[in-house]
Short mmCIF file of C-alpha atoms and ligand atoms in Angstrom, two decimals:
data_model
loop_
_atom_site.label_atom_id
_atom_site.label_comp_id
_atom_site.label_asym_id
_atom_site.label_seq_id
_atom_site.Cartn_x
_atom_site.Cartn_y
_atom_site.Cartn_z
CA MET A 201 185.26 -32.92 184.73
CA ASN A 202 188.81 -32.02 185.18
CA PHE A 203 189.48 -29.62 182.70
CA GLN A 204 193.15 -28.54 181.74
CA TYR A 205 194.27 -25.48 180.09
CA ARG A 206 197.36 -24.87 178.30
CA ASN A 207 197.03 -21.18 178.28
CA PRO A 208 194.46 -20.44 181.01
CA GLU A 209 194.69 -16.81 181.13
CA ILE A 210 193.93 -16.62 177.63
CA GLU A 211 191.50 -19.26 177.05
CA LYS A 212 189.33 -17.89 179.75
CA MET A 213 190.11 -14.53 179.13
CA PRO A 214 187.03 -12.28 179.81
CA ARG A 215 185.58 -11.36 176.41
CA PRO A 216 186.04 -7.53 176.78
CA GLU A 217 189.77 -8.26 177.37
CA LEU A 218 189.70 -10.95 174.43
CA GLU A 219 188.44 -8.20 171.96
CA LYS A 220 190.91 -5.74 173.11
CA LEU A 221 193.59 -8.15 172.43
CA GLN A 222 192.16 -9.02 168.93
CA LEU A 223 192.20 -5.27 168.23
CA GLN A 224 195.67 -4.93 169.08
CA LYS A 225 196.55 -8.10 167.04
CA LEU A 226 194.52 -7.06 164.23
CA LYS A 227 196.22 -3.49 163.80
CA THR A 228 199.74 -5.50 163.88
CA GLU A 229 198.37 -7.96 161.10
CA ILE A 230 197.09 -4.95 158.94
CA GLY A 231 200.80 -3.53 159.20
CA TYR A 232 201.86 -6.66 157.65
CA ALA A 233 199.20 -6.78 155.20
CA LEU A 234 200.23 -3.41 153.90
CA ARG A 235 203.59 -4.86 153.20
CA THR A 236 202.08 -7.10 150.62
CA PRO A 237 201.51 -6.13 146.87
CA PHE A 238 198.18 -7.56 147.00
CA TYR A 239 196.72 -5.78 150.42
CA LYS A 240 198.56 -2.38 149.43
CA GLU A 241 196.56 -2.09 146.39
CA ARG A 242 193.14 -3.62 147.87
CA LEU A 243 193.30 -1.54 151.27
CA SER A 244 194.30 1.68 149.49
CA LYS A 245 190.78 1.64 148.07
CA THR A 246 189.43 1.49 151.64
CA GLY A 247 191.30 4.21 152.80
CA ILE A 248 193.38 2.09 155.20
CA LYS A 249 196.72 3.03 155.01
CA SER A 250 198.34 2.35 158.36
CA PRO A 251 197.46 0.10 161.30
CA ASP A 252 196.27 3.35 162.91
CA ASP A 253 193.36 3.81 160.46
CA ILE A 254 191.84 0.64 162.43
CA LYS A 255 190.10 1.86 165.66
CA THR A 256 187.58 -0.85 166.66
CA LEU A 257 187.25 -4.34 165.52
CA ASN A 258 183.86 -3.00 163.52
CA ASP A 259 186.75 -1.31 161.29
CA LEU A 260 187.45 -4.89 159.75
CA ASN A 261 184.08 -4.33 157.82
CA LYS A 262 185.54 -2.19 155.64
CA ILE A 263 187.83 -4.38 153.95
CA PRO A 264 186.73 -6.54 151.21
CA PHE A 265 186.47 -10.33 151.40
CA THR A 266 189.73 -12.49 150.23
CA ALA A 267 188.70 -15.53 148.11
CA LYS A 268 190.64 -18.34 147.05
CA ASN A 269 190.93 -16.77 143.51
CA ASP A 270 192.85 -13.98 144.85
CA LEU A 271 195.34 -16.18 146.30
CA ARG A 272 195.67 -17.97 143.11
CA ASP A 273 195.85 -14.68 141.26
CA GLY A 274 198.46 -13.40 143.75
CA PHE A 275 200.84 -16.51 143.32
CA PRO A 276 203.43 -17.16 144.08
CA TYR A 277 204.45 -13.80 145.96
CA GLY A 278 201.48 -11.51 145.87
CA PHE A 279 200.66 -12.26 149.72
CA LEU A 280 204.29 -12.43 150.97
CA SER A 281 205.00 -9.70 153.51
CA ILE A 282 208.58 -10.18 154.19
CA PRO A 283 211.82 -10.84 152.60
CA LYS A 284 212.16 -14.00 150.85
CA GLU A 285 215.33 -14.87 152.87
CA GLU A 286 213.41 -14.60 156.01
CA VAL A 287 210.89 -17.45 154.87
CA VAL A 288 211.45 -20.75 156.23
CA ARG A 289 208.58 -23.02 154.98
CA LEU A 290 205.67 -23.02 152.53
CA HIS A 291 202.58 -25.45 152.49
CA ALA A 292 200.09 -25.76 149.61
CA SER A 293 196.82 -26.60 148.83
CA SER A 294 194.79 -27.41 145.81
CA GLY A 295 192.81 -24.68 144.06
CA THR A 296 190.14 -24.53 141.37
CA THR A 297 192.83 -24.99 138.67
CA GLY A 298 196.31 -26.09 138.68
CA ILE A 299 197.73 -23.24 140.71
CA PRO A 300 198.19 -23.96 144.51
CA THR A 301 197.23 -21.70 147.29
CA THR A 302 200.63 -21.22 148.70
CA ILE A 303 201.34 -19.97 152.26
CA TYR A 304 204.66 -19.09 153.62
CA PHE A 305 205.84 -18.97 157.19
CA ASN A 306 208.73 -17.33 158.91
CA LYS A 307 210.10 -18.83 161.94
CA ASP A 308 207.66 -17.17 164.38
CA ASP A 309 204.97 -18.00 162.43
CA ILE A 310 205.80 -21.89 162.72
CA LYS A 311 206.30 -21.11 166.55
CA ASN A 312 202.78 -19.43 166.56
CA TRP A 313 201.01 -22.23 165.10
CA ALA A 314 202.66 -24.93 167.34
CA PHE A 315 201.56 -22.91 170.11
CA PHE A 316 197.75 -22.89 169.02
CA MET A 317 198.02 -26.71 167.92
CA ALA A 318 199.59 -27.55 171.54
CA ARG A 319 196.50 -25.55 173.27
CA CYS A 320 194.16 -27.74 170.94
CA ILE A 321 195.95 -30.88 171.63
CA TYR A 322 196.28 -30.14 175.78
CA ALA A 323 192.59 -29.08 175.86
CA THR A 324 191.46 -32.66 175.24
CA GLY A 325 193.34 -33.95 178.04
CA CYS A 326 196.72 -34.97 176.72
CA ASN A 327 200.17 -34.51 178.24
CA LYS A 328 203.53 -35.32 177.86
CA ASN A 329 202.95 -38.87 179.02
CA ASP A 330 201.28 -39.93 175.86
CA VAL A 331 202.29 -41.32 172.64
CA PHE A 332 201.04 -39.63 169.83
CA GLN A 333 200.69 -41.52 166.26
CA ASN A 334 200.03 -38.89 163.48
CA MET A 335 198.58 -41.11 160.58
CA ILE A 336 197.95 -38.45 158.29
CA THR A 337 199.77 -37.21 155.27
CA TYR A 338 203.08 -35.33 155.62
CA GLY A 339 204.34 -32.92 152.99
CA LEU A 340 202.55 -29.89 151.77
CA PHE A 341 199.54 -30.87 153.18
CA THR A 342 199.21 -29.01 156.66
CA GLY A 343 197.87 -32.07 158.76
CA GLY A 344 201.08 -34.03 159.20
CA LEU A 345 203.39 -31.01 160.02
CA GLY A 346 200.93 -29.01 161.70
CA PHE A 347 199.90 -31.81 164.63
CA HIS A 348 203.52 -33.07 164.72
CA GLN A 349 204.81 -29.74 166.02
CA GLY A 350 201.89 -29.27 168.40
CA GLY A 351 202.63 -32.65 169.68
CA GLU A 352 206.09 -32.11 170.45
CA GLU A 353 205.29 -28.94 171.79
CA VAL A 354 203.01 -30.56 174.34
CA GLY A 355 205.63 -32.94 174.98
CA MET A 356 204.15 -36.17 173.80
CA LEU A 357 205.94 -38.67 171.81
CA VAL A 358 205.41 -38.18 168.60
CA ILE A 359 205.19 -40.89 165.84
CA PRO A 360 205.38 -39.38 162.40
CA ALA A 361 203.29 -42.35 160.84
CA GLY A 362 201.95 -40.65 157.88
CA ALA A 363 199.14 -41.86 156.35
CA GLY A 364 197.89 -45.37 155.13
CA ASN A 365 199.36 -48.88 155.59
CA THR A 366 196.99 -50.49 158.21
CA GLY A 367 199.32 -53.20 158.82
CA ARG A 368 202.20 -51.00 159.48
CA GLN A 369 200.00 -48.86 161.84
CA PHE A 370 199.07 -51.51 164.17
CA LYS A 371 202.30 -52.35 164.48
CA MET A 372 203.35 -49.13 165.61
CA MET A 373 200.65 -48.99 168.01
CA GLN A 374 201.60 -52.29 169.54
CA ASP A 375 205.40 -51.64 169.46
CA TYR A 376 205.31 -48.06 171.10
CA GLY A 377 202.22 -48.27 173.16
CA THR A 378 200.59 -45.47 171.21
CA THR A 379 197.62 -43.61 173.41
CA VAL A 380 196.51 -41.08 170.88
CA LEU A 381 195.61 -41.11 167.21
CA HIS A 382 195.16 -38.44 164.60
CA ALA A 383 193.37 -39.53 161.11
CA THR A 384 190.61 -38.49 159.12
CA PRO A 385 187.41 -40.25 160.29
CA SER A 386 187.09 -42.31 157.18
CA PHE A 387 190.86 -43.58 157.66
CA LEU A 388 189.68 -44.38 161.45
CA LEU A 389 186.81 -46.34 160.47
CA HIS A 390 188.90 -48.30 158.09
CA LEU A 391 191.81 -48.94 160.65
CA GLU A 392 188.70 -50.78 162.67
CA THR A 393 187.60 -52.70 159.53
CA LYS A 394 191.16 -53.97 159.06
CA MET A 395 191.87 -54.66 162.69
CA LYS A 396 189.20 -57.07 162.67
CA GLU A 397 190.38 -58.57 159.23
CA ALA A 398 193.84 -58.81 160.76
CA GLY A 399 192.52 -60.44 164.09
CA ILE A 400 194.12 -57.78 166.33
CA SER A 401 192.37 -57.38 169.86
CA ARG A 402 191.36 -54.24 171.12
CA GLU A 403 193.33 -55.21 174.25
CA SER A 404 196.65 -55.18 172.62
CA LEU A 405 196.24 -51.39 171.91
CA SER A 406 196.53 -48.66 174.07
CA ILE A 407 194.68 -46.17 172.51
CA THR A 408 192.57 -43.88 174.58
CA ARG A 409 191.99 -40.63 172.21
CA ALA A 410 191.68 -39.83 168.51
CA PHE A 411 191.72 -36.61 166.66
CA ALA A 412 189.61 -36.58 163.63
CA GLY A 413 189.30 -33.86 160.92
CA ALA A 414 190.37 -32.37 157.55
CA GLU A 415 187.04 -33.73 156.21
CA PRO A 416 183.37 -33.26 157.23
CA TYR A 417 181.77 -36.20 159.41
CA SER A 418 178.81 -36.20 161.56
CA GLU A 419 177.91 -37.05 165.18
CA ASP A 420 177.00 -40.51 164.35
CA THR A 421 179.98 -41.13 162.82
CA ARG A 422 181.96 -39.79 165.64
CA LYS A 423 180.09 -42.09 167.96
CA ARG A 424 180.55 -45.15 165.97
CA ILE A 425 184.33 -44.62 165.70
CA GLU A 426 184.09 -44.15 169.71
CA ALA A 427 182.00 -47.58 169.88
CA LEU A 428 184.29 -49.61 167.69
CA LEU A 429 187.74 -48.30 168.63
CA LYS A 430 186.70 -47.49 172.31
CA VAL A 431 188.49 -44.09 172.23
CA ASP A 432 187.26 -40.43 172.58
CA VAL A 433 187.20 -38.86 169.29
CA TYR A 434 187.82 -34.83 169.00
CA ASN A 435 186.64 -33.12 166.17
CA SER A 436 189.82 -31.21 164.50
CA TYR A 437 189.02 -27.99 161.86
CA GLY A 438 191.32 -25.79 160.07
CA LEU A 439 192.37 -24.89 156.37
CA SER A 440 195.83 -24.37 154.95
CA GLU A 441 194.89 -20.78 154.30
CA MET A 442 194.92 -20.30 158.01
CA ASN A 443 197.67 -22.33 158.57
CA GLY A 444 196.03 -25.63 158.73
CA PRO A 445 194.93 -27.73 161.75
CA GLY A 446 194.87 -25.70 164.86
CA VAL A 447 192.20 -23.01 164.03
CA ALA A 448 189.26 -24.78 166.02
CA PHE A 449 189.10 -27.83 168.03
CA GLU A 450 186.81 -29.44 170.33
CA CYS A 451 187.38 -29.35 174.38
CA GLN A 452 186.59 -32.53 176.83
CA CYS A 453 182.97 -31.45 176.33
CA LYS A 454 182.94 -32.84 172.78
CA ASP A 455 180.11 -30.33 171.94
CA GLY A 456 181.49 -27.68 169.24
CA LEU A 457 184.96 -26.46 168.17
CA HIS A 458 186.40 -23.67 170.22
CA ILE A 459 187.57 -21.10 167.77
CA TRP A 460 190.63 -19.51 169.03
CA GLU A 461 189.97 -15.98 168.87
CA ASP A 462 193.29 -14.71 169.94
CA GLY A 463 194.70 -16.17 166.56
CA TYR A 464 191.77 -15.63 164.44
CA ILE A 465 188.70 -13.24 164.00
CA ALA A 466 185.76 -15.24 162.80
CA GLU A 467 182.74 -14.10 160.89
CA ILE A 468 179.76 -16.07 159.65
CA VAL A 469 178.05 -14.55 156.63
CA ASN A 470 175.15 -15.32 154.10
CA PRO A 471 177.20 -17.00 151.11
CA ASP A 472 174.79 -15.31 148.85
CA THR A 473 174.24 -11.45 150.09
CA LEU A 474 177.63 -11.73 152.38
CA GLU A 475 175.89 -9.79 155.09
CA PRO A 476 176.20 -11.36 158.62
CA VAL A 477 173.97 -14.03 159.67
CA LYS A 478 171.94 -14.01 162.92
CA ASP A 479 174.08 -15.34 166.13
CA GLY A 480 173.30 -19.17 165.80
CA GLU A 481 172.46 -19.34 162.16
CA ILE A 482 174.10 -21.27 159.77
CA GLY A 483 176.37 -19.38 157.07
CA GLU A 484 179.92 -19.31 155.48
CA LEU A 485 182.71 -18.87 157.93
CA VAL A 486 185.02 -15.86 157.12
CA LEU A 487 188.30 -15.96 159.04
CA THR A 488 191.04 -13.43 159.48
CA ILE A 489 194.35 -14.47 160.85
CA LEU A 490 195.96 -12.73 163.45
CA CYS A 491 199.25 -15.20 164.25
CA ARG A 492 201.05 -14.88 161.01
CA GLU A 493 203.55 -12.59 159.62
CA ALA A 494 204.82 -13.85 156.35
CA THR A 495 201.59 -14.29 154.71
CA PRO A 496 198.76 -12.09 156.35
CA ILE A 497 195.26 -13.11 155.02
CA LEU A 498 192.01 -10.71 155.81
CA ARG A 499 188.42 -11.93 155.75
CA TYR A 500 189.12 -15.10 153.95
CA ARG A 501 186.19 -16.81 152.56
CA THR A 502 186.41 -20.39 153.76
CA ARG A 503 183.24 -21.69 151.79
CA ASP A 504 182.78 -23.99 155.07
CA LEU A 505 179.07 -23.50 156.53
CA THR A 506 178.96 -23.46 160.14
CA ALA A 507 177.11 -21.31 162.89
CA PHE A 508 178.22 -20.05 166.51
CA TYR A 509 176.95 -21.64 169.31
CA THR A 510 175.19 -19.00 171.20
CA GLU A 511 175.63 -20.77 174.73
CA PRO A 512 179.10 -20.78 176.77
CA CYS A 513 180.91 -24.03 177.06
CA ALA A 514 180.72 -25.62 180.36
CA CYS A 515 184.57 -25.92 180.11
CA GLY A 516 184.86 -21.98 181.04
CA ARG A 517 186.63 -21.21 177.78
CA THR A 518 185.36 -17.92 176.64
CA HIS A 519 186.40 -18.43 172.91
CA ARG A 520 183.23 -19.07 170.79
CA ARG A 521 182.15 -22.56 169.43
CA LEU A 522 181.69 -23.45 166.24
CA ARG A 523 179.06 -26.32 165.18
CA ARG A 524 180.54 -29.16 163.12
CA ILE A 525 180.88 -28.06 159.39
CA THR A 526 177.63 -29.08 157.56
CA GLY A 527 179.17 -28.57 153.97
CA ARG A 528 180.43 -26.23 151.67
CA SER A 529 179.03 -23.10 149.76
CA ASP A 530 181.51 -24.31 146.71
CA ASP A 531 181.72 -27.34 144.51
CA MET A 532 184.65 -28.70 146.21
CA LEU A 533 184.66 -32.38 147.07
CA ILE A 534 186.66 -33.95 149.73
CA ILE A 535 187.90 -37.28 148.91
CA ASN A 536 189.48 -38.91 152.02
CA GLY A 537 190.73 -35.92 153.13
CA VAL A 538 191.88 -34.71 149.90
CA ASN A 539 190.48 -31.57 148.43
CA VAL A 540 189.17 -31.96 144.77
CA PHE A 541 187.56 -29.56 142.79
CA PRO A 542 185.66 -31.03 139.68
CA SER A 543 187.04 -28.22 137.63
CA GLN A 544 190.56 -29.66 137.84
CA ILE A 545 189.19 -33.21 136.69
CA GLU A 546 187.69 -31.44 133.74
CA GLU A 547 190.78 -29.75 132.70
CA VAL A 548 192.75 -33.07 132.78
CA ILE A 549 190.18 -35.24 130.82
CA MET A 550 189.02 -32.85 128.33
CA GLY A 551 192.50 -31.93 127.47
CA MET A 552 192.76 -35.37 125.66
CA LYS A 553 191.82 -35.60 122.29
CA GLU A 554 190.44 -39.29 122.65
CA VAL A 555 187.82 -38.32 125.43
CA GLY A 556 184.56 -37.23 124.36
CA ASN A 557 182.22 -34.61 125.42
CA ASN A 558 180.42 -35.74 128.48
CA TYR A 559 182.02 -36.93 131.76
CA LEU A 560 180.44 -37.54 135.22
CA ILE A 561 182.21 -37.88 138.58
CA VAL A 562 180.86 -40.41 141.13
CA VAL A 563 181.62 -40.37 144.56
CA GLU A 564 180.65 -43.48 146.70
CA LYS A 565 181.52 -45.06 149.81
CA GLU A 566 183.54 -48.50 149.51
CA GLY A 567 183.66 -49.78 153.07
CA ALA A 568 184.76 -46.72 155.26
CA LEU A 569 186.64 -44.88 152.56
CA ASP A 570 185.47 -42.61 149.76
CA ARG A 571 185.87 -43.87 146.38
CA MET A 572 185.65 -41.92 143.14
CA THR A 573 184.66 -43.10 139.84
CA VAL A 574 185.36 -40.77 136.68
CA LYS A 575 183.08 -41.91 133.90
CA THR A 576 183.77 -40.52 130.41
CA GLU A 577 183.03 -40.81 126.91
CA VAL A 578 185.25 -41.65 124.22
CA SER A 579 185.79 -39.65 121.09
CA ALA A 580 183.13 -40.74 118.38
CA ASP A 581 186.30 -42.28 116.35
CA ILE A 582 187.25 -44.90 118.88
CA PHE A 583 186.03 -48.35 118.56
CA MET A 584 184.47 -49.61 121.78
CA ASP A 585 185.28 -53.25 120.55
CA ASP A 586 189.18 -52.69 120.63
CA SER A 587 190.13 -53.07 124.12
CA ARG A 588 193.92 -52.29 123.69
CA PRO A 589 193.52 -48.69 123.19
CA LEU A 590 190.69 -48.12 125.64
CA ASN A 591 192.98 -49.63 128.20
CA ALA A 592 195.80 -47.53 127.29
CA LEU A 593 193.19 -44.47 127.69
CA LYS A 594 192.17 -45.50 130.93
CA GLU A 595 195.79 -45.81 132.00
CA LYS A 596 196.48 -42.32 130.75
CA ILE A 597 193.63 -40.65 132.33
CA LYS A 598 194.38 -42.26 135.86
CA GLU A 599 198.16 -41.39 135.98
CA THR A 600 197.43 -37.70 134.73
CA LEU A 601 194.79 -37.53 137.40
CA GLN A 602 196.88 -38.89 140.14
CA THR A 603 199.67 -36.47 139.10
CA SER A 604 197.45 -33.39 139.23
CA ILE A 605 195.04 -34.35 141.89
CA SER A 606 196.81 -36.73 143.91
CA ILE A 607 193.82 -39.23 143.66
CA SER A 608 193.74 -42.61 141.32
CA PRO A 609 190.05 -42.73 140.58
CA LYS A 610 188.59 -45.80 139.14
CA VAL A 611 188.08 -44.80 135.47
CA GLU A 612 185.09 -45.97 133.01
CA LEU A 613 184.97 -45.58 129.29
CA HIS A 614 181.76 -44.85 128.02
CA GLU A 615 180.51 -44.88 124.00
CA SER A 616 180.24 -41.38 122.59
CA GLY A 617 176.86 -39.98 123.65
CA SER A 618 175.82 -42.62 125.85
CA LEU A 619 176.45 -40.74 129.19
CA PRO A 620 173.06 -38.94 130.45
CA ILE A 621 172.69 -35.67 129.66
CA SER A 622 170.69 -33.15 132.20
CA GLU A 623 167.94 -30.88 130.66
CA GLY A 624 169.54 -27.98 132.70
CA LYS A 625 172.68 -27.20 134.18
CA ALA A 626 174.96 -29.89 133.44
CA VAL A 627 175.26 -32.32 136.59
CA ARG A 628 179.07 -33.47 136.65
CA VAL A 629 179.10 -34.71 140.37
CA GLN A 630 176.90 -37.42 141.71
CA ASP A 631 177.93 -37.76 145.32
CA MET A 632 176.11 -40.72 146.68
CA ARG A 633 177.96 -40.84 150.03
CA PRO A 634 175.51 -40.75 152.77
CA LYS A 635 174.70 -37.35 154.18
CA ASP A 636 174.05 -37.88 157.67
CA VAL A 637 175.71 -34.50 158.90
P1 AMP B 721 193.13 -27.92 153.43
O1 AMP B 721 193.18 -26.36 152.99
O2 AMP B 721 193.49 -28.81 152.57
O3 AMP B 721 193.57 -28.18 154.79
O4 AMP B 721 191.51 -28.18 153.68
C1 AMP B 721 190.66 -27.37 154.16
C2 AMP B 721 189.33 -27.88 154.25
O5 AMP B 721 188.90 -29.11 154.51
C3 AMP B 721 188.26 -26.74 154.82
O6 AMP B 721 188.07 -25.74 154.37
C4 AMP B 721 187.19 -27.92 155.09
O7 AMP B 721 186.22 -27.78 154.18
C5 AMP B 721 187.55 -29.26 155.29
N1 AMP B 721 187.67 -29.69 156.72
C6 AMP B 721 188.84 -29.65 157.60
N2 AMP B 721 188.39 -30.00 158.72
C7 AMP B 721 187.39 -30.52 158.79
C8 AMP B 721 186.52 -30.80 159.88
N3 AMP B 721 186.79 -31.09 160.97
N4 AMP B 721 185.41 -30.77 159.35
C9 AMP B 721 184.65 -30.84 158.06
N5 AMP B 721 185.52 -30.33 157.21
C10 AMP B 721 187.02 -29.98 157.30
ZN1 ZN B 722 184.69 -26.21 175.99
#
């Protein structure tokens, strides 16, 4: 295979040198962190008062983990390390409550993000001759702008298509001769179904590659998309706390995701004991960002379960590879690429007096897409045979959920006391999607 490298001197850097570079960048990042209210306080308890207190990469172990809750508690500016007038952008993602985790960027942070994103895209064999249709949400979600900037950095023609509307997507693919796609894996499968329905021939499209991420999917799903759409599919991993996409990506070997270790320090720990797992064992990924000044985040518990590959990759890159994410160590659901915590749904419905005491969230596949149904009991004084107030309540729940979690689920109302009650811990979520990861 003819591998191409955007930053060959870094991508193939011998590990001792790479670790030296990490140490130097970690010290710089600690300097940024010490300027934030949150880490100033937290690091003072560990005896780290200046970057020079970090002598080796092992000194990272002295720093406590940072969790999503910390980011929420620090909202809005507890993690900001620069004066507000230097900030040029923010992105945000949902948390377990209504408070979003918000990440700020200065101009250099945005450039760094594009630099890593471009490295990912280039590693799959793309170049400036490609036409890249970015079929993912733009806005606070990082997938849209993250890939957009990376694509431009590579020099591709980037179409900011945004998510949804398959008819419009096909038209753009045909009009502009799209060669590369980016979407969630479920949307890519959905696209294929719609392509058949619309009678669009594969021959009328020029697509050769697709980037798929933002949600877990299996190797079988990858193979299925590749066979149906006749494209090479590359797995893309990232999270907004670590900029978004661009953290780890598959190379042309399509066997594990290289995590860019000059941008991130990766650890994998047992989610219960928080001790490091043995090399090759599955555990929770913990990340420290080394490429962002405005919002430094150290030892972030991603809650994503994965393992390091122990073998080097055939492409010659020295940056370690992660296995595809196999699940989460918390209860976050990912519905068509959108993160949802059951607690956010509970907050909405339990705040309505017409709603009874029990509810159940059911997630299923409807064709290729995820479908969420919120089943809730109505309060005892509501009559089930009067449909008008019931329909109004359904609409109210739907609209409120749409506003708070950006998802419009199906809502089912049930008579008070009629939903099953479990004997032990309440089972609030039934995830019926096939578990083939
Ligand atoms: P967000 O912060 O909204 O970008 O969501 C980040 C989360 O999406 C991650 O922590 C993962 O749980 C999930 N995610 C992103 N990319 C992938 C992927 N390629 N495979 C599995 N899960 C992913
Ligand atoms: Zn590789």
